[in-house]
Amino acid sequence: NFDSSANEDDGSCIVVTMPASPVPTEDAATVLSVFSDAYTNVEGTDFNPNWGQATTVEVSDVLTYTSLNYQGTAFAGAQNVTSYEYLHVDYYTTNSTALNFFLIGNGETSVALDVTNTGVWNSVNIPLSDYAGAVNLSNVIQFKVDGNGEVSFDNLYFGGKQAAVTGCTNSAASNYDAAATEDDGSCQLPVSGC
């Protein structure tokens, strides 16, 4: 209810405070985090590459885009996300009417985020299959967001990866573990000639 012509505060201002973002609960071993206080993030990520956009970017405990038209996030190197099931995004807005989240890697495509639930944090797991036709998931290099208004993001990560099960993966070993997905060096192979 800001009035730019007012020259005295009449006490009627309503200040909306953004609530704390959700705390993710996924095991850190099963995510590839780009932006989150809860996980170790991909190093060298540039949250404000100079793409000529009008968006103002603030990086703090959340990533806030003001006057959004489009905004990129560039990784220091290509990320192979083929072993993950989805892209997790937490976002908050009070005034955006359009918001699209792109994944870029040898092509790009976007998924529209629902902006009808304003004033609260929204959490979405975007299936990577939504991007697979246009994006090379073994060579993801950037995110891009387009839309309008002011939007804050947190907990941007790839998730749904199955945690490794360690054990002997050699079927010829006496202690072969069919459930193991990662060899731990414990295989006991028969010794021939004894």
JSON list of C-alpha atoms in Angstrom, two decimals:
[
{"chain": "A", "resi": 1, "resn": "ASN", "atom": "CA", "xyz": [0.00, 0.00, 0.00]},
{"chain": "A", "resi": 2, "resn": "PHE", "atom": "CA", "xyz": [2.96, 2.31, -0.68]},
{"chain": "A", "resi": 3, "resn": "ASP", "atom": "CA", "xyz": [1.99, 5.84, -1.75]},
{"chain": "A", "resi": 4, "resn": "SER", "atom": "CA", "xyz": [4.84, 7.60, -3.60]},
{"chain": "A", "resi": 5, "resn": "SER", "atom": "CA", "xyz": [3.11, 10.99, -3.23]},
{"chain": "A", "resi": 6, "resn": "ALA", "atom": "CA", "xyz": [3.00, 10.76, 0.59]},
{"chain": "A", "resi": 7, "resn": "ASN", "atom": "CA", "xyz": [5.45, 12.97, 2.47]},
{"chain": "A", "resi": 8, "resn": "GLU", "atom": "CA", "xyz": [4.62, 11.73, 5.95]},
{"chain": "A", "resi": 9, "resn": "ASP", "atom": "CA", "xyz": [4.18, 8.20, 7.32]},
{"chain": "A", "resi": 10, "resn": "ASP", "atom": "CA", "xyz": [0.59, 7.84, 8.52]},
{"chain": "A", "resi": 11, "resn": "GLY", "atom": "CA", "xyz": [1.23, 4.40, 10.06]},
{"chain": "A", "resi": 12, "resn": "SER", "atom": "CA", "xyz": [-0.87, 2.55, 7.49]},
{"chain": "A", "resi": 13, "resn": "CYS", "atom": "CA", "xyz": [2.03, 0.80, 5.76]},
{"chain": "A", "resi": 14, "resn": "ILE", "atom": "CA", "xyz": [1.76, -2.97, 5.61]},
{"chain": "A", "resi": 15, "resn": "VAL", "atom": "CA", "xyz": [5.12, -4.70, 5.59]},
{"chain": "A", "resi": 16, "resn": "VAL", "atom": "CA", "xyz": [5.11, -8.24, 4.27]},
{"chain": "A", "resi": 17, "resn": "THR", "atom": "CA", "xyz": [7.92, -10.36, 5.65]},
{"chain": "A", "resi": 18, "resn": "MET", "atom": "CA", "xyz": [9.02, -13.38, 3.70]},
{"chain": "A", "resi": 19, "resn": "PRO", "atom": "CA", "xyz": [8.87, -16.53, 5.86]},
{"chain": "A", "resi": 20, "resn": "ALA", "atom": "CA", "xyz": [11.89, -18.80, 6.18]},
{"chain": "A", "resi": 21, "resn": "SER", "atom": "CA", "xyz": [12.36, -21.11, 3.23]},
{"chain": "A", "resi": 22, "resn": "PRO", "atom": "CA", "xyz": [11.66, -24.84, 3.62]},
{"chain": "A", "resi": 23, "resn": "VAL", "atom": "CA", "xyz": [14.37, -27.04, 5.08]},
{"chain": "A", "resi": 24, "resn": "PRO", "atom": "CA", "xyz": [15.06, -29.97, 2.74]},
{"chain": "A", "resi": 25, "resn": "THR", "atom": "CA", "xyz": [15.21, -33.45, 4.24]},
{"chain": "A", "resi": 26, "resn": "GLU", "atom": "CA", "xyz": [16.85, -35.50, 1.50]},
{"chain": "A", "resi": 27, "resn": "ASP", "atom": "CA", "xyz": [20.08, -37.30, 2.25]},
{"chain": "A", "resi": 28, "resn": "ALA", "atom": "CA", "xyz": [22.99, -35.18, 1.01]},
{"chain": "A", "resi": 29, "resn": "ALA", "atom": "CA", "xyz": [24.44, -38.25, -0.74]},
{"chain": "A", "resi": 30, "resn": "THR", "atom": "CA", "xyz": [21.41, -38.34, -3.05]},
{"chain": "A", "resi": 31, "resn": "VAL", "atom": "CA", "xyz": [21.42, -34.73, -4.31]},
{"chain": "A", "resi": 32, "resn": "LEU", "atom": "CA", "xyz": [23.51, -32.47, -6.52]},
{"chain": "A", "resi": 33, "resn": "SER", "atom": "CA", "xyz": [22.98, -29.04, -5.01]},
{"chain": "A", "resi": 34, "resn": "VAL", "atom": "CA", "xyz": [23.30, -25.78, -6.92]},
{"chain": "A", "resi": 35, "resn": "PHE", "atom": "CA", "xyz": [21.97, -23.39, -4.25]},
{"chain": "A", "resi": 36, "resn": "SER", "atom": "CA", "xyz": [21.06, -24.39, -0.68]},
{"chain": "A", "resi": 37, "resn": "ASP", "atom": "CA", "xyz": [22.25, -23.83, 2.87]},
{"chain": "A", "resi": 38, "resn": "ALA", "atom": "CA", "xyz": [21.43, -27.46, 3.62]},
{"chain": "A", "resi": 39, "resn": "TYR", "atom": "CA", "xyz": [23.87, -29.07, 1.18]},
{"chain": "A", "resi": 40, "resn": "THR", "atom": "CA", "xyz": [27.31, -28.55, -0.32]},
{"chain": "A", "resi": 41, "resn": "ASN", "atom": "CA", "xyz": [26.78, -26.63, -3.54]},
{"chain": "A", "resi": 42, "resn": "VAL", "atom": "CA", "xyz": [28.45, -27.06, -6.94]},
{"chain": "A", "resi": 43, "resn": "GLU", "atom": "CA", "xyz": [31.57, -24.88, -6.78]},
{"chain": "A", "resi": 44, "resn": "GLY", "atom": "CA", "xyz": [32.13, -21.96, -9.10]},
{"chain": "A", "resi": 45, "resn": "THR", "atom": "CA", "xyz": [28.48, -21.34, -9.97]},
{"chain": "A", "resi": 46, "resn": "ASP", "atom": "CA", "xyz": [27.82, -17.84, -11.32]},
{"chain": "A", "resi": 47, "resn": "PHE", "atom": "CA", "xyz": [24.40, -16.63, -10.17]},
{"chain": "A", "resi": 48, "resn": "ASN", "atom": "CA", "xyz": [24.59, -13.41, -12.18]},
{"chain": "A", "resi": 49, "resn": "PRO", "atom": "CA", "xyz": [26.29, -13.94, -15.54]},
{"chain": "A", "resi": 50, "resn": "ASN", "atom": "CA", "xyz": [26.25, -10.83, -17.70]},
{"chain": "A", "resi": 51, "resn": "TRP", "atom": "CA", "xyz": [23.61, -11.79, -20.26]},
{"chain": "A", "resi": 52, "resn": "GLY", "atom": "CA", "xyz": [22.29, -8.24, -20.66]},
{"chain": "A", "resi": 53, "resn": "GLN", "atom": "CA", "xyz": [19.23, -8.89, -18.52]},
{"chain": "A", "resi": 54, "resn": "ALA", "atom": "CA", "xyz": [17.37, -6.19, -16.59]},
{"chain": "A", "resi": 55, "resn": "THR", "atom": "CA", "xyz": [16.95, -8.42, -13.54]},
{"chain": "A", "resi": 56, "resn": "THR", "atom": "CA", "xyz": [18.57, -7.35, -10.27]},
{"chain": "A", "resi": 57, "resn": "VAL", "atom": "CA", "xyz": [20.11, -10.28, -8.38]},
{"chain": "A", "resi": 58, "resn": "GLU", "atom": "CA", "xyz": [20.73, -10.55, -4.63]},
{"chain": "A", "resi": 59, "resn": "VAL", "atom": "CA", "xyz": [22.54, -13.63, -3.33]},
{"chain": "A", "resi": 60, "resn": "SER", "atom": "CA", "xyz": [22.14, -14.20, 0.42]},
{"chain": "A", "resi": 61, "resn": "ASP", "atom": "CA", "xyz": [20.52, -17.08, 2.28]},
{"chain": "A", "resi": 62, "resn": "VAL", "atom": "CA", "xyz": [18.05, -17.03, -0.64]},
{"chain": "A", "resi": 63, "resn": "LEU", "atom": "CA", "xyz": [18.50, -16.07, -4.28]},
{"chain": "A", "resi": 64, "resn": "THR", "atom": "CA", "xyz": [16.26, -13.07, -5.08]},
{"chain": "A", "resi": 65, "resn": "TYR", "atom": "CA", "xyz": [15.44, -11.74, -8.55]},
{"chain": "A", "resi": 66, "resn": "THR", "atom": "CA", "xyz": [13.88, -8.26, -8.65]},
{"chain": "A", "resi": 67, "resn": "SER", "atom": "CA", "xyz": [12.39, -6.73, -11.83]},
{"chain": "A", "resi": 68, "resn": "LEU", "atom": "CA", "xyz": [12.67, -10.15, -13.42]},
{"chain": "A", "resi": 69, "resn": "ASN", "atom": "CA", "xyz": [12.69, -10.40, -17.18]},
{"chain": "A", "resi": 70, "resn": "TYR", "atom": "CA", "xyz": [15.18, -13.26, -17.45]},
{"chain": "A", "resi": 71, "resn": "GLN", "atom": "CA", "xyz": [18.11, -14.44, -15.38]},
{"chain": "A", "resi": 72, "resn": "GLY", "atom": "CA", "xyz": [20.75, -17.08, -15.86]},
{"chain": "A", "resi": 73, "resn": "THR", "atom": "CA", "xyz": [22.80, -19.26, -13.57]},
{"chain": "A", "resi": 74, "resn": "ALA", "atom": "CA", "xyz": [25.98, -20.66, -15.13]},
{"chain": "A", "resi": 75, "resn": "PHE", "atom": "CA", "xyz": [27.84, -23.66, -13.76]},
{"chain": "A", "resi": 76, "resn": "ALA", "atom": "CA", "xyz": [31.66, -23.66, -13.75]},
{"chain": "A", "resi": 77, "resn": "GLY", "atom": "CA", "xyz": [31.55, -26.93, -15.70]},
{"chain": "A", "resi": 78, "resn": "ALA", "atom": "CA", "xyz": [28.99, -29.24, -17.27]},
{"chain": "A", "resi": 79, "resn": "GLN", "atom": "CA", "xyz": [26.98, -31.36, -14.84]},
{"chain": "A", "resi": 80, "resn": "ASN", "atom": "CA", "xyz": [25.91, -34.92, -15.63]},
{"chain": "A", "resi": 81, "resn": "VAL", "atom": "CA", "xyz": [22.47, -35.28, -14.03]},
{"chain": "A", "resi": 82, "resn": "THR", "atom": "CA", "xyz": [21.40, -38.51, -15.78]},
{"chain": "A", "resi": 83, "resn": "SER", "atom": "CA", "xyz": [21.36, -40.44, -12.49]},
{"chain": "A", "resi": 84, "resn": "TYR", "atom": "CA", "xyz": [18.87, -38.03, -10.89]},
{"chain": "A", "resi": 85, "resn": "GLU", "atom": "CA", "xyz": [15.09, -38.11, -11.22]},
{"chain": "A", "resi": 86, "resn": "TYR", "atom": "CA", "xyz": [14.09, -34.47, -10.75]},
{"chain": "A", "resi": 87, "resn": "LEU", "atom": "CA", "xyz": [15.08, -30.85, -10.29]},
{"chain": "A", "resi": 88, "resn": "HIS", "atom": "CA", "xyz": [13.90, -29.51, -6.92]},
{"chain": "A", "resi": 89, "resn": "VAL", "atom": "CA", "xyz": [12.95, -25.81, -6.74]},
{"chain": "A", "resi": 90, "resn": "ASP", "atom": "CA", "xyz": [11.64, -23.83, -3.75]},
{"chain": "A", "resi": 91, "resn": "TYR", "atom": "CA", "xyz": [10.30, -20.41, -4.78]},
{"chain": "A", "resi": 92, "resn": "TYR", "atom": "CA", "xyz": [8.45, -17.49, -3.22]},
{"chain": "A", "resi": 93, "resn": "THR", "atom": "CA", "xyz": [6.67, -14.55, -4.81]},
{"chain": "A", "resi": 94, "resn": "THR", "atom": "CA", "xyz": [3.99, -12.03, -3.95]},
{"chain": "A", "resi": 95, "resn": "ASN", "atom": "CA", "xyz": [3.65, -10.43, -7.38]},
{"chain": "A", "resi": 96, "resn": "SER", "atom": "CA", "xyz": [4.88, -12.60, -10.25]},
{"chain": "A", "resi": 97, "resn": "THR", "atom": "CA", "xyz": [2.30, -13.53, -12.89]},
{"chain": "A", "resi": 98, "resn": "ALA", "atom": "CA", "xyz": [4.63, -15.65, -15.05]},
{"chain": "A", "resi": 99, "resn": "LEU", "atom": "CA", "xyz": [7.60, -17.80, -14.10]},
{"chain": "A", "resi": 100, "resn": "ASN", "atom": "CA", "xyz": [9.43, -20.35, -16.26]},
{"chain": "A", "resi": 101, "resn": "PHE", "atom": "CA", "xyz": [12.40, -22.47, -15.20]},
{"chain": "A", "resi": 102, "resn": "PHE", "atom": "CA", "xyz": [14.78, -23.57, -17.98]},
{"chain": "A", "resi": 103, "resn": "LEU", "atom": "CA", "xyz": [17.45, -26.25, -18.00]},
{"chain": "A", "resi": 104, "resn": "ILE", "atom": "CA", "xyz": [20.19, -25.71, -20.60]},
{"chain": "A", "resi": 105, "resn": "GLY", "atom": "CA", "xyz": [22.63, -28.23, -22.05]},
{"chain": "A", "resi": 106, "resn": "ASN", "atom": "CA", "xyz": [23.08, -28.64, -25.83]},
{"chain": "A", "resi": 107, "resn": "GLY", "atom": "CA", "xyz": [19.55, -27.26, -26.08]},
{"chain": "A", "resi": 108, "resn": "GLU", "atom": "CA", "xyz": [17.03, -25.79, -23.70]},
{"chain": "A", "resi": 109, "resn": "THR", "atom": "CA", "xyz": [13.42, -26.05, -22.65]},
{"chain": "A", "resi": 110, "resn": "SER", "atom": "CA", "xyz": [11.34, -24.66, -19.83]},
{"chain": "A", "resi": 111, "resn": "VAL", "atom": "CA", "xyz": [8.72, -25.72, -17.32]},
{"chain": "A", "resi": 112, "resn": "ALA", "atom": "CA", "xyz": [6.13, -23.17, -16.17]},
{"chain": "A", "resi": 113, "resn": "LEU", "atom": "CA", "xyz": [5.98, -22.77, -12.39]},
{"chain": "A", "resi": 114, "resn": "ASP", "atom": "CA", "xyz": [2.61, -22.10, -10.75]},
{"chain": "A", "resi": 115, "resn": "VAL", "atom": "CA", "xyz": [2.53, -18.54, -9.40]},
{"chain": "A", "resi": 116, "resn": "THR", "atom": "CA", "xyz": [-1.06, -18.52, -8.15]},
{"chain": "A", "resi": 117, "resn": "ASN", "atom": "CA", "xyz": [-0.05, -19.47, -4.59]},
{"chain": "A", "resi": 118, "resn": "THR", "atom": "CA", "xyz": [1.58, -16.17, -3.51]},
{"chain": "A", "resi": 119, "resn": "GLY", "atom": "CA", "xyz": [3.03, -15.09, -0.20]},
{"chain": "A", "resi": 120, "resn": "VAL", "atom": "CA", "xyz": [4.18, -18.61, 0.72]},
{"chain": "A", "resi": 121, "resn": "TRP", "atom": "CA", "xyz": [7.06, -20.84, -0.27]},
{"chain": "A", "resi": 122, "resn": "ASN", "atom": "CA", "xyz": [6.19, -23.30, -3.04]},
{"chain": "A", "resi": 123, "resn": "SER", "atom": "CA", "xyz": [8.15, -26.53, -3.49]},
{"chain": "A", "resi": 124, "resn": "VAL", "atom": "CA", "xyz": [8.22, -28.47, -6.72]},
{"chain": "A", "resi": 125, "resn": "ASN", "atom": "CA", "xyz": [10.09, -31.50, -8.01]},
{"chain": "A", "resi": 126, "resn": "ILE", "atom": "CA", "xyz": [10.27, -31.11, -11.79]},
{"chain": "A", "resi": 127, "resn": "PRO", "atom": "CA", "xyz": [10.80, -34.53, -13.41]},
{"chain": "A", "resi": 128, "resn": "LEU", "atom": "CA", "xyz": [13.96, -34.44, -15.52]},
{"chain": "A", "resi": 129, "resn": "SER", "atom": "CA", "xyz": [11.95, -36.29, -18.16]},
{"chain": "A", "resi": 130, "resn": "ASP", "atom": "CA", "xyz": [10.21, -32.92, -18.74]},
{"chain": "A", "resi": 131, "resn": "TYR", "atom": "CA", "xyz": [13.56, -31.61, -20.02]},
{"chain": "A", "resi": 132, "resn": "ALA", "atom": "CA", "xyz": [15.02, -34.77, -21.58]},
{"chain": "A", "resi": 133, "resn": "GLY", "atom": "CA", "xyz": [13.77, -34.29, -25.14]},
{"chain": "A", "resi": 134, "resn": "ALA", "atom": "CA", "xyz": [15.48, -30.93, -25.66]},
{"chain": "A", "resi": 135, "resn": "VAL", "atom": "CA", "xyz": [18.32, -30.98, -23.10]},
{"chain": "A", "resi": 136, "resn": "ASN", "atom": "CA", "xyz": [21.35, -33.26, -22.96]},
{"chain": "A", "resi": 137, "resn": "LEU", "atom": "CA", "xyz": [21.13, -34.32, -19.30]},
{"chain": "A", "resi": 138, "resn": "SER", "atom": "CA", "xyz": [24.76, -35.49, -19.34]},
{"chain": "A", "resi": 139, "resn": "ASN", "atom": "CA", "xyz": [25.91, -31.95, -20.21]},
{"chain": "A", "resi": 140, "resn": "VAL", "atom": "CA", "xyz": [23.82, -29.45, -18.21]},
{"chain": "A", "resi": 141, "resn": "ILE", "atom": "CA", "xyz": [25.59, -26.08, -18.08]},
{"chain": "A", "resi": 142, "resn": "GLN", "atom": "CA", "xyz": [22.97, -23.51, -16.99]},
{"chain": "A", "resi": 143, "resn": "PHE", "atom": "CA", "xyz": [19.62, -22.66, -15.48]},
{"chain": "A", "resi": 144, "resn": "LYS", "atom": "CA", "xyz": [17.56, -19.79, -16.82]},
{"chain": "A", "resi": 145, "resn": "VAL", "atom": "CA", "xyz": [14.47, -18.19, -15.33]},
{"chain": "A", "resi": 146, "resn": "ASP", "atom": "CA", "xyz": [12.13, -15.87, -17.17]},
{"chain": "A", "resi": 147, "resn": "GLY", "atom": "CA", "xyz": [8.98, -14.14, -16.08]},
{"chain": "A", "resi": 148, "resn": "ASN", "atom": "CA", "xyz": [8.20, -10.99, -14.11]},
{"chain": "A", "resi": 149, "resn": "GLY", "atom": "CA", "xyz": [7.96, -9.49, -10.64]},
{"chain": "A", "resi": 150, "resn": "GLU", "atom": "CA", "xyz": [10.13, -10.34, -7.68]},
{"chain": "A", "resi": 151, "resn": "VAL", "atom": "CA", "xyz": [10.92, -14.00, -7.02]},
{"chain": "A", "resi": 152, "resn": "SER", "atom": "CA", "xyz": [13.11, -15.66, -4.39]},
{"chain": "A", "resi": 153, "resn": "PHE", "atom": "CA", "xyz": [14.58, -19.14, -4.77]},
{"chain": "A", "resi": 154, "resn": "ASP", "atom": "CA", "xyz": [16.19, -21.61, -2.40]},
{"chain": "A", "resi": 155, "resn": "ASN", "atom": "CA", "xyz": [17.09, -25.29, -2.41]},
{"chain": "A", "resi": 156, "resn": "LEU", "atom": "CA", "xyz": [17.86, -25.64, -6.10]},
{"chain": "A", "resi": 157, "resn": "TYR", "atom": "CA", "xyz": [19.12, -29.18, -6.49]},
{"chain": "A", "resi": 158, "resn": "PHE", "atom": "CA", "xyz": [18.91, -32.34, -8.54]},
{"chain": "A", "resi": 159, "resn": "GLY", "atom": "CA", "xyz": [17.43, -35.14, -6.45]},
{"chain": "A", "resi": 160, "resn": "GLY", "atom": "CA", "xyz": [16.02, -38.63, -6.49]},
{"chain": "A", "resi": 161, "resn": "LYS", "atom": "CA", "xyz": [19.34, -40.40, -6.92]},
{"chain": "A", "resi": 162, "resn": "GLN", "atom": "CA", "xyz": [19.44, -43.73, -5.19]},
{"chain": "A", "resi": 163, "resn": "ALA", "atom": "CA", "xyz": [22.02, -43.89, -2.40]},
{"chain": "A", "resi": 164, "resn": "ALA", "atom": "CA", "xyz": [24.89, -46.22, -3.17]},
{"chain": "A", "resi": 165, "resn": "VAL", "atom": "CA", "xyz": [24.77, -49.69, -1.63]},
{"chain": "A", "resi": 166, "resn": "THR", "atom": "CA", "xyz": [28.33, -50.85, -1.06]},
{"chain": "A", "resi": 167, "resn": "GLY", "atom": "CA", "xyz": [29.41, -54.47, -1.24]},
{"chain": "A", "resi": 168, "resn": "CYS", "atom": "CA", "xyz": [30.99, -56.99, -3.56]},
{"chain": "A", "resi": 169, "resn": "THR", "atom": "CA", "xyz": [29.74, -56.53, -7.13]},
{"chain": "A", "resi": 170, "resn": "ASN", "atom": "CA", "xyz": [31.71, -59.42, -8.71]},
{"chain": "A", "resi": 171, "resn": "SER", "atom": "CA", "xyz": [29.28, -62.30, -9.33]},
{"chain": "A", "resi": 172, "resn": "ALA", "atom": "CA", "xyz": [32.15, -64.80, -9.34]},
{"chain": "A", "resi": 173, "resn": "ALA", "atom": "CA", "xyz": [33.03, -63.98, -5.72]},
{"chain": "A", "resi": 174, "resn": "SER", "atom": "CA", "xyz": [31.85, -66.09, -2.81]},
{"chain": "A", "resi": 175, "resn": "ASN", "atom": "CA", "xyz": [30.53, -62.98, -1.05]},
{"chain": "A", "resi": 176, "resn": "TYR", "atom": "CA", "xyz": [28.78, -61.47, -4.11]},
{"chain": "A", "resi": 177, "resn": "ASP", "atom": "CA", "xyz": [26.04, -59.01, -3.10]},
{"chain": "A", "resi": 178, "resn": "ALA", "atom": "CA", "xyz": [23.36, -58.66, -5.79]},
{"chain": "A", "resi": 179, "resn": "ALA", "atom": "CA", "xyz": [21.99, -55.54, -4.07]},
{"chain": "A", "resi": 180, "resn": "ALA", "atom": "CA", "xyz": [25.35, -53.72, -4.16]},
{"chain": "A", "resi": 181, "resn": "THR", "atom": "CA", "xyz": [25.61, -50.81, -6.59]},
{"chain": "A", "resi": 182, "resn": "GLU", "atom": "CA", "xyz": [29.18, -49.80, -5.67]},
{"chain": "A", "resi": 183, "resn": "ASP", "atom": "CA", "xyz": [32.08, -52.19, -5.16]},
{"chain": "A", "resi": 184, "resn": "ASP", "atom": "CA", "xyz": [33.79, -51.79, -1.79]},
{"chain": "A", "resi": 185, "resn": "GLY", "atom": "CA", "xyz": [36.84, -53.97, -2.56]},
{"chain": "A", "resi": 186, "resn": "SER", "atom": "CA", "xyz": [35.71, -56.82, -0.30]},
{"chain": "A", "resi": 187, "resn": "CYS", "atom": "CA", "xyz": [35.21, -59.48, -2.99]},
{"chain": "A", "resi": 188, "resn": "GLN", "atom": "CA", "xyz": [36.60, -62.91, -2.10]},
{"chain": "A", "resi": 189, "resn": "LEU", "atom": "CA", "xyz": [37.45, -64.74, -5.31]},
{"chain": "A", "resi": 190, "resn": "PRO", "atom": "CA", "xyz": [38.36, -68.43, -5.40]},
{"chain": "A", "resi": 191, "resn": "VAL", "atom": "CA", "xyz": [42.09, -69.05, -5.76]},
{"chain": "A", "resi": 192, "resn": "SER", "atom": "CA", "xyz": [42.75, -71.50, -8.62]},
{"chain": "A", "resi": 193, "resn": "GLY", "atom": "CA", "xyz": [45.34, -74.21, -8.36]},
{"chain": "A", "resi": 194, "resn": "CYS", "atom": "CA", "xyz": [45.08, -74.79, -4.61]}
]
